[in-house]
Amino acid sequence: MTSIAYSPGLHKLVTLQVDDTCKLTDSKAFVDFTRNLLDQFGLEQVGIVVHDFDNRSFTIAVCLKESHICVHTWPEFGQLTLDVYLCNYLQDNSKKVKAVMAAYIDFFGATVLKDFEIDR
């Protein structure tokens, strides 16, 4: 029996340090930026959940036809965690995952504290 090599996709997870903590409390700016990224990279949103906490931090999960983007912010520590996962169902999206993550790092003006890549 011959096995066909298949990678379901790349999952990139980062922890970022952000000096401009206003970006860690502005969920609307994150959502607007994300919508622009989705258009830029031809990704399709199928759902979104936004939760703003009392301290103005936020958690957002964007469900994509291709998988998901999730963020959790901690303005009191100047940090956030972010993960981007795109499936490879019709094409290899690994470069797209890396480009989307790089765009978010630029958006936040962030320093990368932890960076993990998981080939699913």
PDB file of C-alpha atoms in Angstrom, residues 10 12-14 16 30 33-44 62 64 66 68-70 80 82-86 93-108 117:
ATOM      1  CA  LEU A  10       0.543  25.113   8.858  1.00  0.00           C
ATOM      2  CA  LYS A  12       1.611  29.338  13.506  1.00  0.00           C
ATOM      3  CA  LEU A  13       1.403  30.478  17.148  1.00  0.00           C
ATOM      4  CA  VAL A  14       3.174  33.500  18.607  1.00  0.00           C
ATOM      5  CA  LEU A  16       4.131  39.131  21.141  1.00  0.00           C
ATOM      6  CA  PHE A  30      -8.053  44.448  15.076  1.00  0.00           C
ATOM      7  CA  PHE A  33      -7.343  45.077  10.033  1.00  0.00           C
ATOM      8  CA  THR A  34      -8.295  41.399   9.899  1.00  0.00           C
ATOM      9  CA  ARG A  35     -11.070  42.041   7.377  1.00  0.00           C
ATOM     10  CA  ASN A  36      -8.565  43.852   5.154  1.00  0.00           C
ATOM     11  CA  LEU A  37      -6.116  40.952   5.489  1.00  0.00           C
ATOM     12  CA  LEU A  38      -8.802  38.445   4.567  1.00  0.00           C
ATOM     13  CA  ASP A  39      -9.568  40.424   1.406  1.00  0.00           C
ATOM     14  CA  GLN A  40      -5.874  40.827   0.601  1.00  0.00           C
ATOM     15  CA  PHE A  41      -5.155  37.102   0.924  1.00  0.00           C
ATOM     16  CA  GLY A  42      -8.418  35.782  -0.517  1.00  0.00           C
ATOM     17  CA  LEU A  43      -9.588  34.176   2.731  1.00  0.00           C
ATOM     18  CA  GLU A  44     -13.254  33.686   3.591  1.00  0.00           C
ATOM     19  CA  VAL A  62     -12.303  34.399  13.467  1.00  0.00           C
ATOM     20  CA  LEU A  64     -12.450  30.902   8.296  1.00  0.00           C
ATOM     21  CA  GLU A  66      -9.802  27.710   5.520  1.00  0.00           C
ATOM     22  CA  HIS A  68      -9.069  30.189  11.935  1.00  0.00           C
ATOM     23  CA  ILE A  69      -7.323  33.219  13.406  1.00  0.00           C
ATOM     24  CA  CYS A  70      -7.449  33.752  17.205  1.00  0.00           C
ATOM     25  CA  LEU A  80      -0.818  39.077  23.195  1.00  0.00           C
ATOM     26  CA  LEU A  82      -2.070  34.978  18.291  1.00  0.00           C
ATOM     27  CA  ASP A  83      -2.537  31.895  16.206  1.00  0.00           C
ATOM     28  CA  VAL A  84      -3.163  31.506  12.508  1.00  0.00           C
ATOM     29  CA  TYR A  85      -4.019  28.176  10.927  1.00  0.00           C
ATOM     30  CA  LEU A  86      -4.908  27.635   7.275  1.00  0.00           C
ATOM     31  CA  ASN A  93      -1.191  27.805   2.257  1.00  0.00           C
ATOM     32  CA  SER A  94       2.042  27.755   4.302  1.00  0.00           C
ATOM     33  CA  LYS A  95       3.447  30.927   2.735  1.00  0.00           C
ATOM     34  CA  LYS A  96       0.100  32.646   3.244  1.00  0.00           C
ATOM     35  CA  VAL A  97       0.101  31.732   6.967  1.00  0.00           C
ATOM     36  CA  LYS A  98       3.575  33.241   7.370  1.00  0.00           C
ATOM     37  CA  ALA A  99       2.609  36.386   5.448  1.00  0.00           C
ATOM     38  CA  VAL A 100      -0.586  36.886   7.463  1.00  0.00           C
ATOM     39  CA  MET A 101       1.341  36.478  10.722  1.00  0.00           C
ATOM     40  CA  ALA A 102       4.015  38.921   9.561  1.00  0.00           C
ATOM     41  CA  ALA A 103       1.293  41.463   8.742  1.00  0.00           C
ATOM     42  CA  TYR A 104      -0.123  41.148  12.273  1.00  0.00           C
ATOM     43  CA  ILE A 105       3.340  41.558  13.821  1.00  0.00           C
ATOM     44  CA  ASP A 106       3.757  44.757  11.780  1.00  0.00           C
ATOM     45  CA  PHE A 107       0.242  45.947  12.722  1.00  0.00           C
ATOM     46  CA  PHE A 108       1.056  45.639  16.424  1.00  0.00           C
ATOM     47  CA  GLU A 117       5.126  26.457  13.773  1.00  0.00           C
TER      48      GLU A 117
END
